Short mmCIF file of C-alpha atoms in Angstrom, two decimals:
data_model
loop_
_atom_site.label_atom_id
_atom_site.label_comp_id
_atom_site.label_asym_id
_atom_site.label_seq_id
_atom_site.Cartn_x
_atom_site.Cartn_y
_atom_site.Cartn_z
CA MET A 1 302.93 12.66 42.78
CA ALA A 2 300.89 12.40 39.60
CA LEU A 3 298.83 15.40 38.54
CA ALA A 4 295.40 15.17 36.97
CA ASP A 5 296.57 17.73 34.44
CA ASP A 6 300.07 18.85 33.57
CA LEU A 7 300.99 22.13 35.27
CA GLN A 8 302.88 24.93 33.56
CA LEU A 9 305.37 26.37 36.01
CA SER A 10 306.57 29.94 36.37
CA VAL A 11 310.19 30.30 35.28
CA ILE A 12 312.03 33.35 36.60
CA PRO A 13 315.29 34.72 35.16
CA LEU A 14 317.73 34.91 38.06
CA LYS A 15 320.09 37.85 38.19
CA THR A 16 322.39 36.00 40.58
CA GLU A 17 322.39 32.40 41.79
CA THR A 18 321.88 33.48 45.41
CA GLN A 19 319.30 36.24 45.07
CA HIS A 20 316.18 36.56 47.20
CA VAL A 21 313.29 36.02 44.77
CA LEU A 22 309.79 37.53 44.76
CA VAL A 23 307.41 34.55 44.95
CA PRO A 24 304.29 33.88 47.05
CA ALA A 25 306.41 32.72 50.00
CA THR A 26 308.25 36.06 50.11
CA LEU A 27 305.30 38.42 49.58
CA GLY A 28 304.04 40.09 52.73
CA ILE A 29 300.35 41.00 52.90
CA LEU A 30 299.58 44.09 54.96
CA VAL A 31 296.18 44.46 56.61
CA ASN A 32 294.52 47.52 58.12
CA LYS A 33 293.30 46.10 61.44
CA ASN A 34 290.55 48.74 61.62
CA ASP A 35 288.92 47.51 58.40
CA PRO A 36 287.31 44.02 58.64
CA LYS A 37 287.12 43.77 54.85
CA SER A 38 290.88 44.18 54.68
CA LEU A 39 291.59 40.94 56.57
CA LYS A 40 289.06 39.00 54.48
CA LEU A 41 290.71 40.20 51.27
CA ALA A 42 294.15 39.28 52.62
CA GLN A 43 293.05 35.79 53.62
CA HIS A 44 291.40 35.20 50.25
CA TYR A 45 294.53 36.38 48.43
CA ALA A 46 296.77 34.20 50.58
CA SER A 47 294.61 31.17 49.84
CA MET A 48 294.46 31.88 46.12
CA ARG A 49 298.21 32.46 45.74
CA ARG A 50 299.28 29.89 48.38
CA ILE A 51 300.94 32.59 50.44
CA PRO A 52 301.76 31.41 53.98
CA ALA A 53 299.26 32.70 56.54
CA SER A 54 302.15 33.94 58.65
CA ASN A 55 302.93 36.46 55.89
CA ILE A 56 299.80 38.43 56.82
CA VAL A 57 300.78 41.38 58.99
CA SER A 58 298.19 43.56 60.74
CA LEU A 59 298.85 47.30 61.06
CA ASP A 60 296.96 49.91 63.06
CA LEU A 61 296.01 52.53 60.46
CA PRO A 62 293.14 55.01 60.16
CA LEU A 63 290.25 54.58 57.74
CA THR A 64 291.01 57.89 56.07
CA ASN A 65 292.72 58.89 52.84
CA ASP A 66 295.71 60.27 54.75
CA VAL A 67 297.78 58.94 57.61
CA SER A 68 300.11 61.11 59.67
CA LYS A 69 303.86 60.61 59.60
CA TYR A 70 303.81 59.60 63.26
CA VAL A 71 301.18 56.90 62.84
CA MET A 72 302.80 55.61 59.65
CA SER A 73 306.22 55.46 61.30
CA ARG A 74 304.72 53.53 64.21
CA ALA A 75 303.09 51.06 61.81
CA LEU A 76 306.35 50.58 59.92
CA THR A 77 308.13 49.81 63.19
CA VAL A 78 305.58 47.07 63.86
CA LEU A 79 306.12 45.73 60.34
CA GLN A 80 309.90 45.76 60.59
CA GLN A 81 309.76 43.94 63.92
CA ASN A 82 307.73 41.11 62.42
CA PRO A 83 309.81 37.90 62.49
CA ASN A 84 309.20 37.35 58.77
CA TYR A 85 310.24 40.85 57.69
CA SER A 86 313.72 39.89 56.50
CA ASN A 87 312.21 37.20 54.29
CA PHE A 88 309.82 39.58 52.54
CA VAL A 89 310.85 40.78 49.08
CA GLY A 90 307.72 42.84 48.42
CA PHE A 91 304.29 43.68 49.81
CA ALA A 92 300.63 43.59 48.85
CA LEU A 93 298.54 46.16 50.74
CA ALA A 94 295.12 44.57 51.25
CA PHE A 95 293.25 47.76 52.07
CA GLN A 96 291.87 50.85 50.35
CA LYS A 97 292.71 53.49 52.93
CA PRO A 98 294.97 55.19 53.74
CA PHE A 99 296.73 55.65 50.42
CA ARG A 100 298.72 58.80 51.28
CA VAL A 101 301.06 59.91 54.06
CA ALA A 102 300.81 63.48 55.37
CA GLY A 103 299.36 64.77 52.11
CA ASN A 104 302.57 64.23 50.15
CA GLN A 105 303.87 60.66 49.99
CA SER A 106 302.15 57.56 48.65
CA ILE A 107 301.68 54.74 51.12
CA THR A 108 303.41 52.29 48.77
CA SER A 109 306.49 54.52 48.81
CA ALA A 110 306.36 54.79 52.59
CA VAL A 111 306.31 50.99 52.95
CA SER A 112 309.19 50.60 50.50
CA ASP A 113 311.31 53.69 51.17
CA GLY A 114 310.33 54.66 54.70
CA VAL A 115 308.49 57.83 55.67
CA SER A 116 309.80 60.73 53.62
CA ASN A 117 311.76 63.52 55.28
CA ILE A 118 311.60 65.78 52.23
CA ILE A 119 310.99 69.44 53.03
CA TRP A 120 308.29 70.16 50.48
CA LYS A 121 308.47 73.49 48.66
CA GLY A 122 305.44 74.05 46.48
CA SER A 123 304.58 71.47 43.84
CA CYS A 124 307.64 70.79 41.72
CA ASN A 125 309.89 68.85 44.09
CA PRO A 126 312.53 66.36 42.98
CA THR A 127 312.01 63.27 45.12
CA LEU A 128 313.80 60.11 46.17
CA LYS A 129 315.73 58.29 43.45
CA ASN A 130 314.86 54.64 43.09
CA PRO A 131 317.99 52.47 43.56
CA ASP A 132 316.21 49.67 41.66
CA PHE A 133 315.42 51.77 38.57
CA SER A 134 316.41 49.61 35.61
CA GLY A 135 318.13 52.49 33.82
CA SER A 136 318.72 50.52 30.63
CA VAL A 137 316.53 49.02 27.95
CA LEU A 138 319.17 46.35 27.46
CA GLY A 139 318.63 44.90 30.89
CA LYS A 140 322.36 44.65 31.48
CA TYR A 141 323.75 44.77 34.98
CA ILE A 142 320.33 44.54 36.64
CA SER A 143 320.91 43.60 40.25
CA PRO A 144 318.41 42.01 42.64
CA LEU A 145 316.02 44.40 44.37
CA THR A 146 317.45 46.53 47.16
CA ARG A 147 314.06 47.88 48.28
CA LYS A 148 310.90 45.94 49.13
CA PRO A 149 308.37 47.37 46.64
CA ALA A 150 304.68 47.51 47.48
CA MET A 151 301.40 47.52 45.57
CA MET A 152 297.85 48.15 46.80
CA LEU A 153 295.35 45.37 46.05
CA ILE A 154 292.81 47.83 44.69
CA GLY A 155 290.72 46.72 41.73
CA GLY A 156 288.39 49.71 41.55
CA ALA A 157 285.99 51.54 43.81
CA THR A 158 284.95 48.59 45.99
CA TYR A 159 286.38 45.50 47.63
CA ASP A 160 284.36 43.39 45.19
CA ASP A 161 286.47 44.96 42.44
CA SER A 162 289.59 43.85 44.30
CA TYR A 163 288.47 40.22 44.30
CA LYS A 164 288.03 40.44 40.53
CA LEU A 165 291.53 41.92 40.29
CA LEU A 166 293.01 38.89 42.04
CA GLU A 167 291.43 36.61 39.45
CA ARG A 168 292.93 38.67 36.61
CA GLY A 169 296.37 38.51 38.16
CA LEU A 170 296.26 34.76 38.55
CA ALA A 171 294.94 34.29 35.01
CA ALA A 172 297.91 36.26 33.67
CA ASP A 173 300.54 33.83 34.96
CA ASN A 174 302.44 32.09 32.14
CA SER A 175 299.79 33.24 29.65
CA ASP A 176 302.45 34.41 27.15
CA PRO A 177 300.02 36.95 25.70
CA THR A 178 300.14 38.34 22.19
CA GLY A 179 298.07 41.41 22.98
CA GLN A 180 298.48 45.00 21.95
CA VAL A 181 300.64 47.71 23.51
CA TYR A 182 298.98 51.10 23.00
CA LEU A 183 301.17 54.14 23.62
CA ILE A 184 298.89 57.11 23.02
CA LYS A 185 300.08 60.65 22.43
CA THR A 186 297.57 63.45 22.93
CA THR A 187 297.21 67.15 22.22
CA ASP A 188 297.78 67.84 25.93
CA ALA A 189 301.47 68.70 25.58
CA ALA A 190 302.16 69.06 29.30
CA ARG A 191 300.94 65.53 30.01
CA SER A 192 301.84 63.80 26.77
CA SER A 193 305.23 65.12 25.69
CA PRO A 194 307.35 64.00 28.70
CA ARG A 195 307.00 60.30 27.78
CA GLU A 196 306.79 60.49 23.99
CA PHE A 197 310.51 59.87 23.44
CA TYR A 198 310.30 56.68 25.49
CA MET A 199 307.16 55.60 23.65
CA GLU A 200 309.10 55.74 20.39
CA LEU A 201 312.03 53.97 22.01
CA ALA A 202 309.77 51.16 23.22
CA LYS A 203 308.37 50.65 19.74
CA ARG A 204 311.79 50.69 18.10
CA LEU A 205 313.25 48.12 20.49
CA PHE A 206 310.37 45.80 21.28
CA GLU A 207 307.94 45.74 18.35
CA ARG A 208 309.33 42.37 17.26
CA LYS A 209 308.44 40.95 20.67
CA ILE A 210 304.91 42.32 21.03
CA SER A 211 302.60 44.40 18.85
CA ILE A 212 303.04 48.11 19.65
CA THR A 213 300.83 50.90 18.34
CA ILE A 214 301.65 54.59 18.74
CA GLU A 215 298.99 57.06 17.75
CA LYS A 216 297.83 60.57 18.62
CA ASN A 217 294.29 60.47 19.90
CA ASN A 218 292.42 62.23 22.70
CA ASN A 219 289.44 59.89 22.55
CA PHE A 220 290.90 56.41 22.56
CA ALA A 221 288.10 53.82 22.42
CA ASN A 222 286.84 50.44 21.22
CA LYS A 223 290.05 48.42 21.39
CA ASN A 224 290.40 44.71 22.06
CA ASP A 225 293.30 42.72 23.52
CA VAL A 226 294.75 45.74 25.32
CA PHE A 227 297.86 44.63 27.21
CA VAL A 228 299.50 48.01 27.84
CA PHE A 229 297.83 51.41 27.76
CA GLN A 230 299.85 54.54 28.53
CA THR A 231 298.94 58.10 27.68
CA GLY A 232 298.89 61.65 29.01
CA LEU A 233 295.52 63.30 29.59
CA ALA A 234 293.64 64.61 32.62
CA LYS A 235 290.35 62.82 31.90
CA LEU A 236 290.22 59.49 30.10
CA PRO A 237 286.98 58.95 28.16
CA SER A 238 285.54 55.64 26.97
CA LEU A 239 287.46 53.37 29.35
CA ASN A 240 284.52 50.98 29.40
CA THR A 241 285.07 50.31 25.67
CA LEU A 242 288.59 48.94 26.21
CA ASN A 243 289.04 45.19 26.55
CA PHE A 244 292.01 44.65 28.86
CA MET A 245 293.76 41.28 28.91
CA PRO A 246 294.76 39.59 32.19
CA GLY A 247 298.08 41.05 33.29
CA ALA A 248 297.54 44.37 31.50
CA TYR A 249 298.85 47.60 33.01
CA ALA A 250 297.47 51.05 32.26
CA ASP A 251 298.32 54.56 33.43
CA HIS A 252 298.23 58.18 32.37
CA LEU A 253 300.56 61.06 33.17
CA THR A 254 298.48 63.55 35.10
CA SER A 255 298.54 65.28 38.47
CA THR A 256 296.12 63.38 40.70
CA GLY A 257 295.74 59.91 39.22
CA GLY A 258 296.84 58.56 42.59
CA PHE A 259 294.16 60.37 44.59
CA LEU A 260 292.21 57.14 44.70
CA PHE A 261 289.09 58.01 46.69
CA GLY A 262 287.23 61.29 47.03
CA ALA A 263 286.49 64.21 44.72
CA ASN A 264 288.87 64.25 41.77
CA ALA A 265 288.57 66.32 38.60
CA GLN A 266 290.95 63.90 36.87
CA THR A 267 290.67 60.18 36.16
CA PRO A 268 292.03 58.21 39.14
CA ALA A 269 293.89 54.93 38.76
CA THR A 270 290.88 53.16 40.29
CA GLU A 271 288.87 53.81 37.12
CA LEU A 272 291.55 52.16 34.98
CA MET A 273 291.47 49.21 37.35
CA GLN A 274 287.69 49.03 37.26
CA ALA A 275 287.89 48.99 33.46
CA GLY A 276 289.93 45.78 33.67
CA ALA A 277 293.62 46.64 34.08
CA THR A 278 295.67 44.40 36.38
CA ALA A 279 297.88 47.26 37.56
CA SER A 280 297.98 51.04 37.41
CA PHE A 281 299.78 54.04 38.85
CA GLY A 282 299.10 57.61 39.86
CA THR A 283 300.60 60.42 41.90
CA VAL A 284 299.00 61.43 45.20
CA ARG A 285 299.87 65.13 45.01
CA GLU A 286 300.74 67.68 42.31
CA PRO A 287 304.05 66.31 40.96
CA CYS A 288 304.66 68.57 37.95
CA ASN A 289 305.42 66.68 34.77
CA PHE A 290 308.80 65.22 35.67
CA THR A 291 309.27 62.18 33.44
CA GLN A 292 311.10 60.46 36.31
CA LYS A 293 307.95 60.40 38.47
CA PHE A 294 305.90 58.26 36.06
CA PRO A 295 306.32 54.72 34.71
CA ASN A 296 308.78 54.78 31.84
CA PRO A 297 307.14 53.19 28.76
CA ALA A 298 310.36 51.58 27.52
CA PHE A 299 311.90 50.44 30.80
CA THR A 300 308.66 49.09 32.31
CA LEU A 301 307.77 47.09 29.22
CA ASN A 302 311.35 45.82 28.95
CA ARG A 303 311.35 44.33 32.43
CA TYR A 304 307.86 42.83 32.04
CA LEU A 305 308.75 41.11 28.77
CA ARG A 306 311.92 39.75 30.38
CA GLY A 307 310.01 37.78 32.98
CA ASP A 308 309.68 40.17 35.92
CA SER A 309 306.48 40.19 37.96
CA LEU A 310 304.09 43.09 37.47
CA LEU A 311 305.24 44.65 40.75
CA GLU A 312 308.92 44.39 39.84
CA ALA A 313 308.44 45.70 36.30
CA TYR A 314 306.43 48.75 37.41
CA TRP A 315 308.80 49.44 40.30
CA ARG A 316 311.92 49.20 38.12
CA GLY A 317 310.30 51.54 35.58
CA LEU A 318 310.08 54.39 38.12
CA GLN A 319 313.07 56.64 38.66
CA TRP A 320 311.54 58.75 41.48
CA THR A 321 309.13 56.91 43.74
CA THR A 322 307.94 59.16 46.57
CA GLU A 323 304.68 60.58 45.17
CA GLY A 324 303.50 57.62 43.11
CA VAL A 325 301.12 54.91 44.34
CA LEU A 326 301.17 51.48 42.71
CA VAL A 327 297.90 49.54 42.56
CA GLY A 328 297.28 46.06 41.20
CA GLU A 329 298.07 42.37 41.64
CA PRO A 330 301.81 42.21 42.34
CA LEU A 331 302.59 38.58 41.50
CA ALA A 332 301.17 38.51 37.95
CA ARG A 333 303.97 37.13 35.75
CA PRO A 334 302.79 36.52 32.15
CA PHE A 335 306.14 35.92 30.43
CA PRO A 336 308.14 32.83 31.44
CA ILE A 337 311.49 32.84 29.65
CA VAL A 338 311.31 29.07 29.18
CA LYS A 339 308.17 26.96 28.99
CA ALA A 340 308.29 24.40 31.80
CA VAL A 341 305.53 21.77 32.04
CA TRP A 342 305.40 19.48 35.07
CA ASP A 343 303.48 16.20 35.24
CA GLY A 344 304.10 15.72 38.95
CA ASN A 345 307.37 13.87 38.43
CA THR A 346 309.19 15.34 35.44
CA VAL A 347 309.58 18.87 34.08
CA THR A 348 309.89 19.26 30.31
CA PHE A 349 311.62 22.47 29.19
CA THR A 350 310.74 23.94 25.80
CA ALA A 351 312.07 27.16 24.26
CA ASN A 352 309.58 29.98 23.80
CA ARG A 353 309.74 33.40 22.16
CA ARG A 354 311.97 34.83 24.88
CA THR A 355 314.39 31.98 25.45
CA ALA A 356 316.75 32.98 22.65
CA GLN A 357 316.88 36.53 23.97
CA TYR A 358 317.99 35.24 27.33
CA PHE A 359 321.11 33.77 25.74
CA ARG A 360 322.20 36.72 23.67
CA SER A 361 322.85 40.42 23.72
CA GLU A 362 319.88 42.57 22.75
CA TYR A 363 321.61 43.77 19.59
CA ASN A 364 323.28 40.50 18.57
CA PRO A 365 321.25 39.15 15.63
CA VAL A 366 322.68 35.63 15.92
CA PHE A 367 320.31 33.40 17.88
CA LYS A 368 323.03 31.00 19.00
CA VAL A 369 323.71 29.81 22.49
CA THR A 370 326.77 31.47 24.00
CA THR A 371 326.55 29.56 27.25
CA GLN A 372 326.23 25.82 26.74
CA ASN A 373 324.23 25.13 29.86
CA LEU A 374 321.29 26.53 31.74
CA ARG A 375 321.32 26.12 35.50
CA VAL A 376 317.89 25.44 36.95
CA TYR A 377 316.80 26.12 40.52
CA GLN A 378 313.72 25.65 42.64
CA VAL A 379 312.85 29.09 44.01
CA GLN A 380 309.40 28.64 45.55
CA SER A 381 310.87 29.28 49.01
CA GLY A 382 312.37 32.54 47.74
CA HIS A 383 315.91 31.16 47.90
CA PRO A 384 317.39 29.29 44.90
CA VAL A 385 318.01 25.59 45.49
CA ALA A 386 319.86 23.80 42.69
CA LEU A 387 317.71 21.38 40.71
CA GLY A 388 320.02 20.54 37.81
CA ILE A 389 321.65 21.70 34.60
CA LEU A 390 320.28 21.65 31.08
CA PHE A 391 323.20 20.90 28.77
CA LEU A 392 322.68 22.35 25.31
CA PRO A 393 324.50 21.26 22.14
CA ALA A 394 327.37 23.50 21.06
CA GLY A 395 326.16 26.12 18.61
CA ALA A 396 322.56 25.09 19.05
CA ARG A 397 320.00 27.48 17.66
CA ILE A 398 317.30 28.34 20.15
CA VAL A 399 313.95 28.55 18.38
CA ALA A 400 310.49 28.55 19.89
CA GLY A 401 309.15 25.03 20.24
CA ARG A 402 312.51 23.30 20.60
CA VAL A 403 312.61 20.89 23.54
CA LEU A 404 315.64 21.76 25.65
CA GLY A 405 315.51 18.80 28.03
CA THR A 406 313.80 17.27 31.05
CA MET A 407 314.43 17.06 34.79
CA LYS A 408 312.98 15.06 37.64
CA LEU A 409 311.07 17.14 40.18
CA VAL A 410 309.23 15.80 43.19
CA GLN A 411 307.48 18.51 45.15
CA THR A 412 307.84 18.35 48.91
CA ASN A 413 307.85 21.99 49.98
CA ALA A 414 305.33 22.95 52.63
CA VAL A 415 305.19 26.08 54.72
CA THR A 416 303.37 26.22 58.04
CA GLY A 417 302.30 29.56 59.38
CA GLY A 418 300.06 30.77 62.15
CA THR A 419 297.50 33.50 62.59
CA SER A 420 294.99 34.22 65.31
CA ASP A 421 292.76 31.69 63.52
CA GLY A 422 295.26 28.85 63.96
CA ALA A 423 298.01 27.11 62.01
CA VAL A 424 297.81 26.66 58.26
CA THR A 425 300.02 24.43 56.14
CA THR A 426 300.47 25.55 52.55
CA THR A 427 301.96 23.35 49.87
CA LEU A 428 303.79 25.64 47.50
CA ASN A 429 303.53 25.15 43.76
CA PRO A 430 306.99 24.69 42.26
CA VAL A 431 308.53 27.88 40.89
CA LEU A 432 311.72 27.61 38.89
CA GLY A 433 314.57 30.03 38.35
CA VAL A 434 317.15 29.82 35.59
CA PHE A 435 320.60 31.34 35.34
CA ALA A 436 323.04 31.55 32.43
CA GLY A 437 326.32 33.04 33.54
CA ASP A 438 327.07 35.27 30.55
CA SER A 439 323.52 36.37 29.83
CA ASN A 440 322.87 40.11 29.52
CA TYR A 441 319.34 39.59 30.71
#
């Protein structure tokens, strides 16, 4: 098949050669059957991302901010009985409400962790530890996901905002941005100080990979090319003066950033989304300022730069997940670790800014290949299928722009799924995974 224009493919770093990979074919889309706009958003998203129609799952949920434990548990039973459930790696929630379970747990946590059985005592409760928390800025020993993380497709106050969000997420793919990371300290010690150590750590470790600015400022405004924005303040002024890039994430450590709809004396995550972020986060109840309950500036950025999707990076940057709601476009993946361009018959692999890092330890200054081959897989089905091996010269230096090799690729994958509207056949764009056995990635 010849393409009118060459297509740049997503290239995912595999943690094992048999892992279940988050790609469009393995993303479930959850619909609130009582909200007609929910199904329309889900269908549009599935079409845009070439997600099989059979991945759309309808749940019976109320059109209120909160859902009871009983109703949520019943909905989760329906979800888990879906024949595609075992193939899902993550979820997009294509509705605005509910966003909270029984006043305490976020709905994204409930989908991923199950309904919480915590006995809540006041506000400052330790919550469920995330088994997928990255736990290291080096990225060593990162295993495939053990949970199925979820993100709400909320782009702001309205469904129209959500459609704009989907466009931003798609535009982020393989964009290899050179934007700005802004880690903003404030005079609000309770909200700012818990993450300041990790802000400094992020700058120390990653400033050679992306531009990172740390400043102390309560009125952050008039910035262009914003790719990451993290701070600690109850109310965020001047959001409309920030120019967010596609794929950007933004959040602030505060109590009720995850109370998405309704009266809120603090800035909700929806306002960050409406300002142009592609993902955000907030807690749905008073969490107290436990660092573990908020996205870690160093660990989240680390996973994103290493090729994880936006959903995976945000999820792996959270140590305690119960109270936090994730919103955004889950499949956005701006940073391929190898540039792969496909003309319909042949893929040409070229090193980019992250390729050398994939082959070496974070603290090893020598940019030499330690493994002399790179195993390449097709992963668009969610399961790696061997495509071939790129053999690299012994001692080769990996520098951006170096052509690593080519491979033949003829795309034949098609997925047929059915909904109440009939059968739909989706041809999946190729997605590649790469694995180097001794990589610390």
